[in-house]
């Protein structure tokens, strides 16, 4: 043990070479000096915001230095040392913070809210917790690939209060995923002390409840961080399992600079100031003859010049420019639809069978597909879509999940990041509310923010008419058609369901695939036996007429068919949307311009629903062709009741015929 009376820490060099000791010092010095410069620029108004990691450099640098460069690391606000230790060029980092084109997000996001596959860094979002679930997915892909890779993800002490923290740790433990959960316990959330965040002595204690190995590490001691994390990373590469690491440290500046630190007792600031990781390590190196003041000064001058040169280049870089077309085109990853024609042999099957067969044939074609969801393995899912799959594909690819929708959506995104494909089953579409955040903030924004595909399909058993009540019956497609970056598909027939599901799985963008429970076992159709595809974004014109355009999807489409069958004197175009986002406006507008009257029938409640958007589009684009106001028929603006007579009154089926008659008579 080497000790130094001038420091407050004990450093154990062990077998480390002096070259490594010096390199660790330089790698801590770089983010410290960058930060000091950024704080000056902040005061000068040349940058807009800064989250300081001063005093925590040993954690970022030590953890990153411990991992191989081809292993993923998922940092947070205060982890500048992760980016610099991965040797990201400073001009690109500075451009990112300035919102310039040379950055990583084309000016669409700021600071450390970005990722880069080139450096195997996956950036965070402000919601913090989902990052942990993403690491689960990355680690699961590593495990399935059997590549002996570790993965490290960061979280602050405040973030451990989020549900995503508990979900991610539980999933990682149940699945024995090789993840290092690195918790930087720096004493405070924004201004909330840890004593008001959790009621146990150490965050590391939380790992015990999940059957997880956990360790407490002095986060200000670079050698302890590096040696311990190196040892544990090597261990989980060979024996996959999650480990919780609590790094004891302190946040010497505000949550962000505008917050200040007035809420922190002065004596606490003073106590941690003498534990500064850079100053103490410098003294240790100098005292032991590994570093000299002269060499240290040379390092600082070199870094200072490097920072200034790259800042100058960044400030001279043009303000970013774009066009409306570029911005819209980057919401989704471009994909060319690959049509696979159906074979001539068909079988008369139900909607549920078509979905099951489409999923099975897709998995046979692509062995990177992983199906995840509650009870999808041996039980086959509550609707039996995946019944028999475990015998065909094994438990590695057909995975039962704990009841934790948020973590599983995040893990599905992690699988996509690491080159695999996730098909997740929401047990009921209603339950998506507990996974809403990662869908709309991770999946939807991923490609637009940093050009990363979110190759995920989420299957959504939905709809009323089966007496399931307010928590198992919602038609909640409008929650997602509003969100740029998501695709939403809603087939009403077995033929469409199979072909659209295979296309959704081929699509690199996130797709929510709605499946009406009331149609699962009631609708039969002749469906090709082999694998085939159908284009997303193309509606189906089921009937042609001259007097009115009827637009519907899902179960409502069948209500419309019943009405037309009942009164065959009605001459109507009947459009099955099939795809809600993107929406086939060409088919809609062509029909409306021909008939002059349009009625939109949906199962969802009226206010704020998709029918409102369709109505607005028709009014804006086809107004001069209309012979009557656009009519919408929808469910009541109430939650869905359970009792059969109340549910019947809630749904618009019995009102549609009268509304259609009134429109035709207008």
XYZ file of C-alpha atoms in Angstrom:
666
model
C 0.000 0.000 0.000
C 1.375 3.390 -1.021
C 0.284 6.241 1.200
C 0.754 9.958 0.964
C 0.413 12.208 3.963
C -0.537 15.158 1.758
C -3.682 13.473 0.502
C -6.865 12.434 2.223
C -6.930 9.140 0.324
C -5.091 5.864 0.245
C -4.005 4.746 -3.198
C -3.091 1.179 -4.029
C -0.999 1.041 -7.176
C -0.940 -2.731 -7.218
C 0.507 -4.024 -10.483
C -0.366 -0.922 -12.487
C 2.429 0.522 -14.577
C 3.436 4.167 -14.231
C 2.301 4.790 -17.804
C -1.220 3.741 -16.817
C -1.135 5.908 -13.699
C -0.128 8.940 -15.740
C -2.713 8.213 -18.410
C -5.460 8.056 -15.817
C -4.344 11.419 -14.486
C -4.357 13.044 -17.919
C -7.775 11.591 -18.642
C -9.150 13.137 -15.439
C -7.409 16.428 -16.082
C -8.955 16.825 -19.536
C -12.647 16.897 -18.491
C -11.772 19.083 -15.481
C -10.131 21.703 -17.673
C -12.912 21.514 -20.253
C -15.447 22.131 -17.503
C -13.524 25.058 -16.084
C -13.533 26.583 -19.548
C -17.228 25.878 -20.024
C -18.064 27.654 -16.775
C -16.308 30.742 -18.097
C -18.189 30.518 -21.379
C -21.450 30.084 -19.480
C -20.861 33.307 -17.574
C -20.064 34.994 -20.891
C -23.344 33.773 -22.361
C -21.600 31.689 -25.029
C -23.219 28.434 -23.926
C -26.751 28.065 -22.572
C -26.509 25.473 -19.807
C -24.026 23.265 -18.031
C -24.270 20.235 -15.759
C -21.033 20.063 -13.839
C -19.194 16.870 -12.996
C -16.372 18.607 -11.166
C -15.368 16.367 -8.289
C -16.721 13.218 -9.961
C -14.177 12.723 -12.746
C -12.666 9.604 -11.180
C -15.917 7.697 -11.683
C -16.478 8.580 -15.335
C -12.862 8.086 -16.292
C -12.273 5.009 -14.149
C -15.356 3.136 -15.355
C -14.797 3.985 -19.011
C -11.098 3.116 -18.817
C -12.088 -0.270 -17.399
C -14.259 -1.219 -20.353
C -13.191 -2.290 -23.799
C -13.905 0.279 -26.479
C -16.362 -2.047 -28.223
C -18.448 -2.339 -25.050
C -21.417 -0.041 -24.587
C -21.508 2.584 -21.895
C -24.549 4.698 -21.044
C -23.640 7.983 -19.307
C -25.670 10.774 -17.716
C -25.425 14.571 -17.280
C -22.234 14.643 -15.259
C -20.151 12.143 -17.203
C -18.024 14.261 -19.513
C -15.129 11.951 -18.663
C -16.912 9.090 -20.407
C -16.916 10.974 -23.696
C -13.358 12.223 -23.448
C -12.002 8.858 -22.301
C -13.583 7.302 -25.387
C -11.519 9.870 -27.332
C -14.380 11.682 -28.992
C -12.823 14.640 -30.861
C -13.238 17.826 -28.850
C -14.463 19.817 -31.820
C -17.406 17.432 -32.149
C -18.228 17.685 -28.457
C -18.030 21.466 -28.551
C -20.183 21.564 -31.685
C -22.736 19.381 -29.936
C -22.955 21.803 -27.030
C -23.245 24.738 -29.427
C -25.949 23.074 -31.522
C -23.723 23.062 -34.594
C -23.803 20.636 -37.521
C -20.534 18.966 -36.530
C -22.185 17.688 -33.354
C -24.121 14.475 -32.971
C -27.758 15.641 -33.060
C -27.887 18.176 -35.921
C -28.804 20.861 -33.395
C -31.885 18.920 -32.280
C -30.763 18.153 -28.755
C -28.256 19.611 -26.368
C -25.411 18.770 -23.977
C -25.089 15.029 -23.331
C -28.446 14.028 -24.771
C -26.923 12.077 -27.608
C -25.428 8.756 -28.494
C -22.891 7.569 -31.000
C -22.489 4.043 -32.294
C -19.002 4.958 -33.481
C -17.872 5.239 -29.853
C -20.400 2.810 -28.334
C -21.916 5.512 -26.143
C -25.670 5.711 -25.662
C -26.779 9.085 -24.357
C -29.491 9.753 -21.841
C -32.823 11.544 -21.919
C -33.999 13.900 -19.203
C -36.311 11.264 -17.775
C -33.215 9.441 -16.459
C -34.600 6.048 -15.455
C -35.271 4.483 -18.891
C -31.513 4.499 -19.504
C -31.185 1.590 -17.093
C -33.646 -0.523 -19.029
C -31.843 0.285 -22.278
C -28.698 -1.166 -20.727
C -30.676 -4.322 -19.954
C -31.543 -4.675 -23.630
C -27.969 -4.073 -24.757
C -26.725 -6.637 -22.249
C -29.388 -9.127 -23.330
C -28.194 -8.819 -26.926
C -24.610 -9.340 -25.746
C -25.679 -12.454 -23.894
C -27.647 -13.833 -26.843
C -24.695 -13.175 -29.135
C -22.403 -14.850 -26.598
C -19.782 -12.157 -27.244
C -18.520 -11.876 -23.635
C -19.152 -8.150 -23.481
C -19.881 -6.117 -20.397
C -22.081 -3.028 -20.351
C -22.078 -0.111 -17.917
C -24.891 2.340 -17.242
C -24.848 5.425 -15.015
C -27.508 6.790 -12.695
C -27.502 9.387 -9.945
C -28.784 8.884 -6.428
C -31.959 10.807 -7.307
C -32.687 8.537 -10.240
C -32.744 5.501 -7.966
C -36.111 6.706 -6.688
C -37.687 6.192 -10.100
C -39.683 3.091 -10.874
C -37.492 2.430 -13.898
C -34.533 1.859 -11.571
C -36.322 -0.922 -9.732
C -37.751 -2.451 -12.905
C -34.379 -2.495 -14.653
C -32.549 -4.041 -11.699
C -35.195 -6.707 -11.321
C -35.121 -7.631 -15.022
C -31.326 -7.727 -15.058
C -31.259 -9.984 -12.023
C -33.966 -12.348 -13.271
C -32.262 -12.659 -16.660
C -28.660 -12.663 -15.318
C -27.633 -9.823 -17.607
C -24.010 -8.617 -17.684
C -24.647 -5.023 -16.604
C -22.715 -2.784 -14.250
C -25.244 -0.411 -12.684
C -23.045 2.542 -11.727
C -24.786 4.767 -9.183
C -23.081 8.082 -8.536
C -24.208 8.932 -5.030
C -23.265 12.584 -4.902
C -25.464 13.519 -1.996
C -28.305 15.358 -3.704
C -30.960 15.162 -6.368
C -31.464 18.699 -7.594
C -31.699 20.067 -4.052
C -33.178 17.051 -2.290
C -30.642 15.278 -0.043
C -30.331 11.516 -0.097
C -31.906 11.345 3.356
C -35.140 12.344 1.626
C -34.595 10.031 -1.344
C -34.304 6.663 0.370
C -34.478 5.194 3.845
C -31.578 2.773 3.895
C -27.951 3.350 4.793
C -26.513 2.730 1.352
C -27.912 2.572 -2.172
C -25.876 -0.600 -2.511
C -28.248 -2.179 -0.009
C -30.990 -2.026 -2.638
C -29.184 -4.592 -4.738
C -29.630 -7.210 -2.044
C -33.387 -7.146 -2.502
C -32.971 -8.120 -6.131
C -30.564 -10.956 -5.427
C -27.788 -8.874 -6.898
C -24.135 -8.542 -6.009
C -23.345 -4.994 -4.925
C -20.287 -2.998 -3.907
C -19.492 0.392 -2.408
C -16.574 2.192 -4.019
C -14.821 5.429 -3.124
C -15.845 7.422 -6.180
C -13.113 10.010 -5.640
C -10.291 7.465 -5.702
C -9.376 6.848 -9.326
C -7.269 3.766 -8.615
C -9.951 2.134 -6.517
C -12.540 2.850 -9.208
C -10.378 1.590 -12.053
C -9.057 -1.556 -10.423
C -12.352 -2.630 -8.883
C -14.447 -1.970 -11.981
C -11.862 -3.674 -14.198
C -12.043 -6.752 -12.013
C -15.842 -6.811 -11.992
C -16.169 -6.119 -15.717
C -13.923 -9.067 -16.491
C -15.926 -11.194 -14.101
C -19.307 -10.517 -15.714
C -17.874 -11.076 -19.185
C -17.177 -14.656 -18.205
C -20.004 -15.129 -15.705
C -22.924 -12.967 -16.920
C -24.773 -11.258 -14.074
C -25.659 -7.731 -12.998
C -23.714 -5.873 -10.318
C -24.772 -2.726 -8.485
C -21.930 -0.296 -7.817
C -22.471 2.626 -5.481
C -19.815 5.282 -5.945
C -19.595 7.577 -2.935
C -18.791 11.066 -4.149
C -20.129 14.610 -4.011
C -21.507 17.211 -6.363
C -19.376 20.289 -5.837
C -21.540 22.561 -7.974
C -25.286 22.940 -8.539
C -27.499 20.444 -10.314
C -26.908 22.829 -13.176
C -25.170 26.129 -12.794
C -28.310 28.208 -12.375
C -29.314 26.138 -9.343
C -26.343 27.069 -7.196
C -25.449 25.253 -3.955
C -26.953 27.448 -1.228
C -28.962 24.496 0.064
C -25.742 22.590 0.884
C -24.248 23.143 4.377
C -20.880 24.913 4.195
C -19.159 22.327 6.363
C -20.264 19.580 4.008
C -18.843 21.427 1.010
C -15.583 21.974 2.870
C -15.315 18.314 3.889
C -15.682 17.109 0.319
C -13.464 19.825 -1.150
C -10.423 18.253 0.508
C -11.364 14.944 -1.143
C -11.079 16.345 -4.660
C -10.216 13.350 -6.892
C -7.877 15.241 -9.189
C -5.939 17.219 -6.577
C -5.413 14.211 -4.326
C -4.322 11.962 -7.152
C -1.922 14.616 -8.434
C -0.322 14.876 -4.995
C 0.003 11.105 -4.809
C 1.730 10.943 -8.184
C 4.107 13.787 -7.358
C 4.942 12.447 -3.877
C 5.769 9.041 -5.335
C 7.925 10.467 -8.121
C 5.569 9.396 -10.889
C 4.698 12.958 -11.909
C 6.554 16.268 -11.626
C 5.231 19.795 -11.474
C 6.993 20.562 -14.736
C 5.407 17.641 -16.572
C 2.044 18.469 -15.037
C 2.354 22.023 -16.327
C 3.181 20.664 -19.780
C 0.054 18.506 -19.671
C -2.073 21.482 -18.709
C -0.656 23.729 -21.409
C -1.167 21.015 -24.008
C -4.774 20.481 -22.942
C -5.439 24.208 -22.712
C -4.164 24.778 -26.252
C -6.197 21.804 -27.498
C -9.358 23.157 -25.891
C -8.839 26.667 -27.236
C -8.067 25.495 -30.766
C -11.147 23.330 -30.924
C -13.325 26.011 -29.377
C -12.108 28.504 -31.947
C -13.014 26.097 -34.751
C -16.416 25.511 -33.215
C -17.212 29.201 -32.785
C -16.210 29.762 -36.417
C -18.488 26.986 -37.566
C -21.610 28.256 -39.277
C -24.890 28.345 -37.410
C -26.721 25.166 -38.277
C -29.272 25.352 -41.043
C -31.925 22.987 -42.245
C -35.097 22.852 -44.270
C -38.612 21.761 -43.425
C -38.112 18.836 -45.792
C -34.927 17.695 -44.025
C -36.523 17.955 -40.608
C -39.576 15.962 -41.633
C -37.529 13.338 -43.468
C -35.433 12.632 -40.388
C -38.364 11.768 -38.122
C -38.321 8.221 -39.483
C -35.461 6.156 -40.780
C -35.909 5.769 -44.496
C -36.854 2.264 -45.458
C -37.687 0.738 -48.796
C -40.690 -1.507 -48.665
C -39.735 -4.963 -49.927
C -42.765 -6.644 -51.355
C -43.032 -10.393 -50.937
C -45.909 -11.775 -52.982
C -48.288 -14.237 -51.419
C -48.393 -17.832 -52.567
C -51.496 -19.321 -54.193
C -52.235 -21.805 -51.408
C -54.520 -20.379 -48.734
C -56.147 -21.486 -45.497
C -59.276 -20.161 -43.846
C -58.081 -18.850 -40.501
C -58.967 -16.351 -37.790
C -57.316 -13.003 -37.145
C -55.473 -14.452 -34.161
C -54.108 -17.325 -36.274
C -52.932 -14.937 -38.974
C -50.991 -12.852 -36.445
C -49.457 -15.934 -34.888
C -48.423 -17.396 -38.234
C -47.025 -14.087 -39.464
C -44.922 -13.716 -36.322
C -43.721 -17.312 -36.497
C -42.684 -17.034 -40.149
C -40.881 -13.751 -39.476
C -38.940 -15.392 -36.645
C -38.027 -18.270 -38.925
C -36.602 -15.808 -41.448
C -34.749 -13.635 -38.950
C -33.041 -15.269 -35.991
C -32.274 -11.878 -34.405
C -35.949 -11.407 -33.485
C -36.686 -11.674 -29.766
C -40.294 -11.846 -28.537
C -40.891 -10.437 -25.060
C -43.945 -10.012 -22.882
C -45.816 -11.217 -19.855
C -46.674 -14.933 -20.084
C -45.615 -15.255 -23.749
C -43.409 -18.331 -23.263
C -44.843 -21.601 -21.935
C -48.319 -20.119 -21.539
C -48.307 -18.705 -25.080
C -49.592 -15.290 -24.056
C -53.009 -14.578 -22.605
C -54.498 -14.731 -26.109
C -52.291 -17.670 -27.199
C -50.582 -15.799 -30.053
C -47.217 -17.351 -29.133
C -48.495 -20.773 -28.144
C -45.957 -23.386 -29.210
C -43.275 -20.786 -29.938
C -41.040 -21.856 -27.106
C -40.697 -25.330 -28.626
C -39.777 -23.774 -31.977
C -37.482 -20.945 -30.887
C -36.473 -21.593 -27.267
C -36.676 -19.484 -24.128
C -33.849 -17.202 -25.212
C -35.947 -15.799 -28.068
C -39.395 -16.171 -26.480
C -39.026 -14.468 -23.125
C -41.450 -14.138 -20.256
C -40.981 -10.754 -18.633
C -41.713 -9.474 -15.152
C -44.675 -7.104 -14.950
C -42.737 -3.966 -15.837
C -43.775 -2.441 -19.146
C -41.433 0.543 -18.939
C -38.276 -1.511 -18.457
C -39.240 -3.948 -21.206
C -39.912 -1.191 -23.740
C -36.533 0.290 -22.810
C -34.900 -3.125 -23.080
C -36.480 -3.591 -26.505
C -34.800 -0.338 -27.543
C -31.507 -1.615 -26.135
C -31.825 -4.768 -28.238
C -32.298 -2.581 -31.321
C -29.259 -0.482 -30.445
C -27.214 -3.662 -30.225
C -28.322 -4.935 -33.621
C -31.303 -7.123 -32.780
C -35.072 -6.892 -33.277
C -37.647 -6.840 -30.494
C -41.319 -7.707 -30.780
C -42.958 -6.886 -27.474
C -46.467 -7.913 -26.499
C -48.407 -5.582 -24.263
C -50.673 -7.999 -22.464
C -53.436 -5.446 -23.021
C -53.099 -2.168 -24.903
C -54.425 -0.440 -21.777
C -51.260 -1.389 -19.895
C -49.114 0.628 -22.284
C -49.661 3.621 -19.995
C -47.013 2.222 -17.641
C -44.595 2.039 -20.589
C -45.636 5.323 -22.164
C -42.489 7.304 -21.378
C -39.932 5.156 -23.231
C -42.285 4.785 -26.204
C -42.824 8.497 -26.776
C -39.445 9.765 -25.539
C -36.998 7.000 -26.494
C -38.465 5.097 -29.415
C -40.266 7.944 -31.142
C -37.467 10.508 -30.934
C -34.484 8.219 -31.462
C -33.897 8.616 -35.180
C -34.664 12.314 -35.243
C -32.391 13.041 -32.274
C -29.287 11.051 -33.136
C -29.945 8.936 -36.206
C -30.407 5.701 -34.257
C -33.121 3.348 -35.429
C -35.564 2.066 -32.825
C -36.235 -1.309 -34.385
C -39.155 -2.299 -32.160
C -42.678 -3.617 -32.731
C -45.144 -3.408 -29.848
C -48.216 -5.594 -30.237
C -51.318 -4.015 -28.689
C -54.382 -6.223 -27.963
C -57.099 -3.598 -27.704
C -60.770 -2.771 -27.925
C -64.164 -3.128 -26.343
C -67.230 -5.218 -26.977
C -66.082 -8.131 -24.840
C -67.259 -6.939 -21.416
C -63.769 -6.325 -20.086
C -64.376 -2.957 -18.432
C -62.371 0.275 -18.245
C -58.888 -1.238 -17.828
C -58.948 -3.874 -20.578
C -61.022 -2.343 -23.364
C -59.541 0.952 -24.525
C -58.933 1.989 -28.103
C -55.937 4.189 -27.347
C -54.384 4.526 -30.801
C -54.721 8.330 -30.682
C -52.177 8.481 -27.865
C -49.575 7.478 -30.435
C -50.771 8.813 -33.796
C -50.076 12.229 -32.256
C -46.420 11.374 -31.586
C -43.997 12.002 -34.483
C -41.644 9.072 -35.006
C -44.098 6.268 -34.290
C -45.906 4.180 -36.873
C -49.351 2.884 -35.974
C -50.985 -0.081 -37.727
C -54.519 -1.376 -37.043
C -55.709 -4.252 -39.288
C -59.309 -5.453 -39.374
C -58.872 -8.708 -41.348
C -56.627 -11.780 -41.078
C -55.057 -11.245 -44.523
C -54.049 -7.694 -43.667
C -52.919 -8.614 -40.163
C -50.412 -11.207 -41.351
C -48.953 -9.163 -44.191
C -48.781 -5.936 -42.212
C -47.179 -7.603 -39.194
C -44.355 -9.041 -41.297
C -43.809 -5.599 -42.813
C -43.849 -3.962 -39.383
C -41.168 -6.388 -38.259
C -39.067 -5.516 -41.314
C -39.460 -1.793 -40.673
C -36.543 -0.252 -38.711
C -38.880 2.308 -37.118
C -40.976 1.747 -33.981
C -44.386 0.324 -34.863
C -47.407 -0.017 -32.578
C -49.467 -2.879 -33.968
C -53.054 -2.787 -32.723
C -55.015 -6.039 -32.624
C -58.693 -5.908 -31.700
C -59.516 -8.590 -29.154
C -63.114 -8.752 -30.348
C -61.882 -9.755 -33.829
C -59.323 -12.343 -32.730
C -61.651 -15.338 -32.944
C -64.693 -13.990 -34.787
C -63.322 -13.002 -38.200
C -62.189 -15.661 -40.679
C -60.547 -15.167 -44.056
C -58.617 -17.114 -46.672
C -54.977 -16.238 -45.973
C -51.878 -17.316 -47.950
C -49.991 -20.033 -46.101
C -46.481 -18.687 -46.764
C -44.682 -15.524 -45.743
C -45.758 -12.324 -47.534
C -45.793 -8.563 -46.924
C -48.196 -5.668 -47.376
C -47.238 -1.969 -47.445
C -47.707 0.180 -44.349
C -49.373 3.497 -45.129
C -51.776 2.186 -47.760
C -55.508 2.014 -47.072
C -57.831 -0.612 -48.542
C -60.915 0.359 -50.567
C -63.323 -2.441 -49.652
C -66.392 -1.167 -51.490
C -66.944 1.429 -54.177
C -69.911 3.753 -54.527
C -70.888 7.268 -55.481
C -72.950 8.771 -52.660
C -70.783 8.737 -49.536
C -67.327 7.887 -48.237
C -67.212 5.781 -45.084
C -63.874 5.727 -43.277
C -63.240 3.203 -40.502
C -60.703 0.801 -39.028
C -60.614 -2.093 -36.586
C -63.914 -3.390 -35.247
C -65.722 -0.267 -36.460
C -64.988 -1.339 -40.024
C -67.110 -4.440 -39.470
C -69.945 -2.335 -38.057
C -69.915 -0.373 -41.297
C -69.955 -3.579 -43.331
C -72.986 -4.811 -41.387
C -74.830 -1.579 -42.089
C -74.091 -1.707 -45.808
C -75.140 -5.338 -45.946
C -78.391 -4.462 -44.225
C -79.193 -1.670 -46.694
C -77.739 -2.540 -50.074
C -79.214 0.595 -51.647
C -76.473 2.674 -50.051
C -73.802 3.423 -52.674
C -70.638 3.995 -50.648
C -66.897 3.971 -50.837
C -65.800 2.025 -47.760
C -62.196 2.720 -46.755
C -60.356 0.504 -44.291
C -57.474 2.680 -43.132
C -55.338 -0.270 -41.875
C -52.469 2.161 -41.277
C -53.164 5.140 -39.018
C -49.666 6.611 -39.063
C -48.643 7.135 -41.805
C -52.139 7.857 -43.073
C -53.153 7.226 -46.692
C -54.550 10.664 -47.423
C -54.459 10.087 -51.194
C -57.067 7.329 -50.989
C -59.188 9.421 -48.613
C -59.079 12.594 -50.702
C -59.728 10.779 -53.987
C -62.833 9.184 -52.549
C -64.164 12.361 -50.902
C -63.713 14.357 -54.098
C -65.825 11.730 -55.871
C -68.654 11.320 -53.348
C -68.850 14.762 -51.739
C -69.953 13.326 -48.406
C -67.910 11.590 -45.722
C -68.573 9.897 -42.420
C -65.829 8.640 -40.096
C -66.689 5.749 -37.795
C -64.389 4.781 -34.940
C -64.473 2.882 -31.656
C -62.438 5.437 -29.721
C -64.212 8.232 -27.868
C -64.723 11.381 -29.898
C -62.788 14.302 -28.418
C -59.100 14.454 -29.379
C -59.314 11.304 -31.465
C -57.943 10.382 -34.890
C -61.274 11.169 -36.537
C -60.773 14.829 -35.672
C -57.483 14.912 -37.574
C -58.978 13.119 -40.569
C -61.923 15.515 -40.575
C -59.588 18.520 -40.478
C -57.472 17.148 -43.310
C -60.557 16.605 -45.454
C -61.885 20.085 -44.699
C -58.547 21.716 -45.494
C -57.926 19.775 -48.698
C -61.358 18.895 -50.084
C -63.635 21.675 -48.870
C -64.864 22.721 -52.300
C -65.871 19.149 -53.082
C -67.984 18.664 -49.954
C -71.773 18.634 -50.167
C -72.207 18.279 -46.402
C -70.211 18.764 -43.214
C -67.842 15.936 -42.332
C -69.607 13.685 -39.849
C -67.897 11.726 -37.078
C -69.410 8.845 -35.152
C -67.554 7.625 -32.075
C -67.950 6.226 -28.585
C -69.072 8.360 -25.675
C -66.556 10.607 -23.961
C -66.516 8.428 -20.866
C -64.358 5.558 -19.648
C -65.550 2.188 -20.960
C -68.138 0.586 -18.664
C -68.273 -3.118 -17.803
C -71.972 -4.032 -17.794
C -73.159 -5.247 -21.187
C -76.025 -2.798 -21.576
C -73.799 0.131 -20.565
C -71.007 -0.933 -22.902
C -73.500 -1.232 -25.767
C -74.669 2.299 -25.094
C -71.073 3.498 -24.906
C -70.099 2.110 -28.314
C -71.314 3.930 -31.472
C -72.447 0.872 -33.439
C -76.159 1.412 -32.842
C -75.883 5.143 -33.642
C -74.038 4.751 -36.945
C -76.971 3.748 -39.141
C -79.011 6.794 -38.140
C -76.054 9.170 -38.518
C -75.334 7.757 -41.972
C -78.981 8.197 -43.016
C -78.951 11.816 -41.867
C -75.791 12.493 -43.838
C -77.185 10.918 -47.009
C -80.326 13.028 -46.658
C -78.418 16.290 -46.104
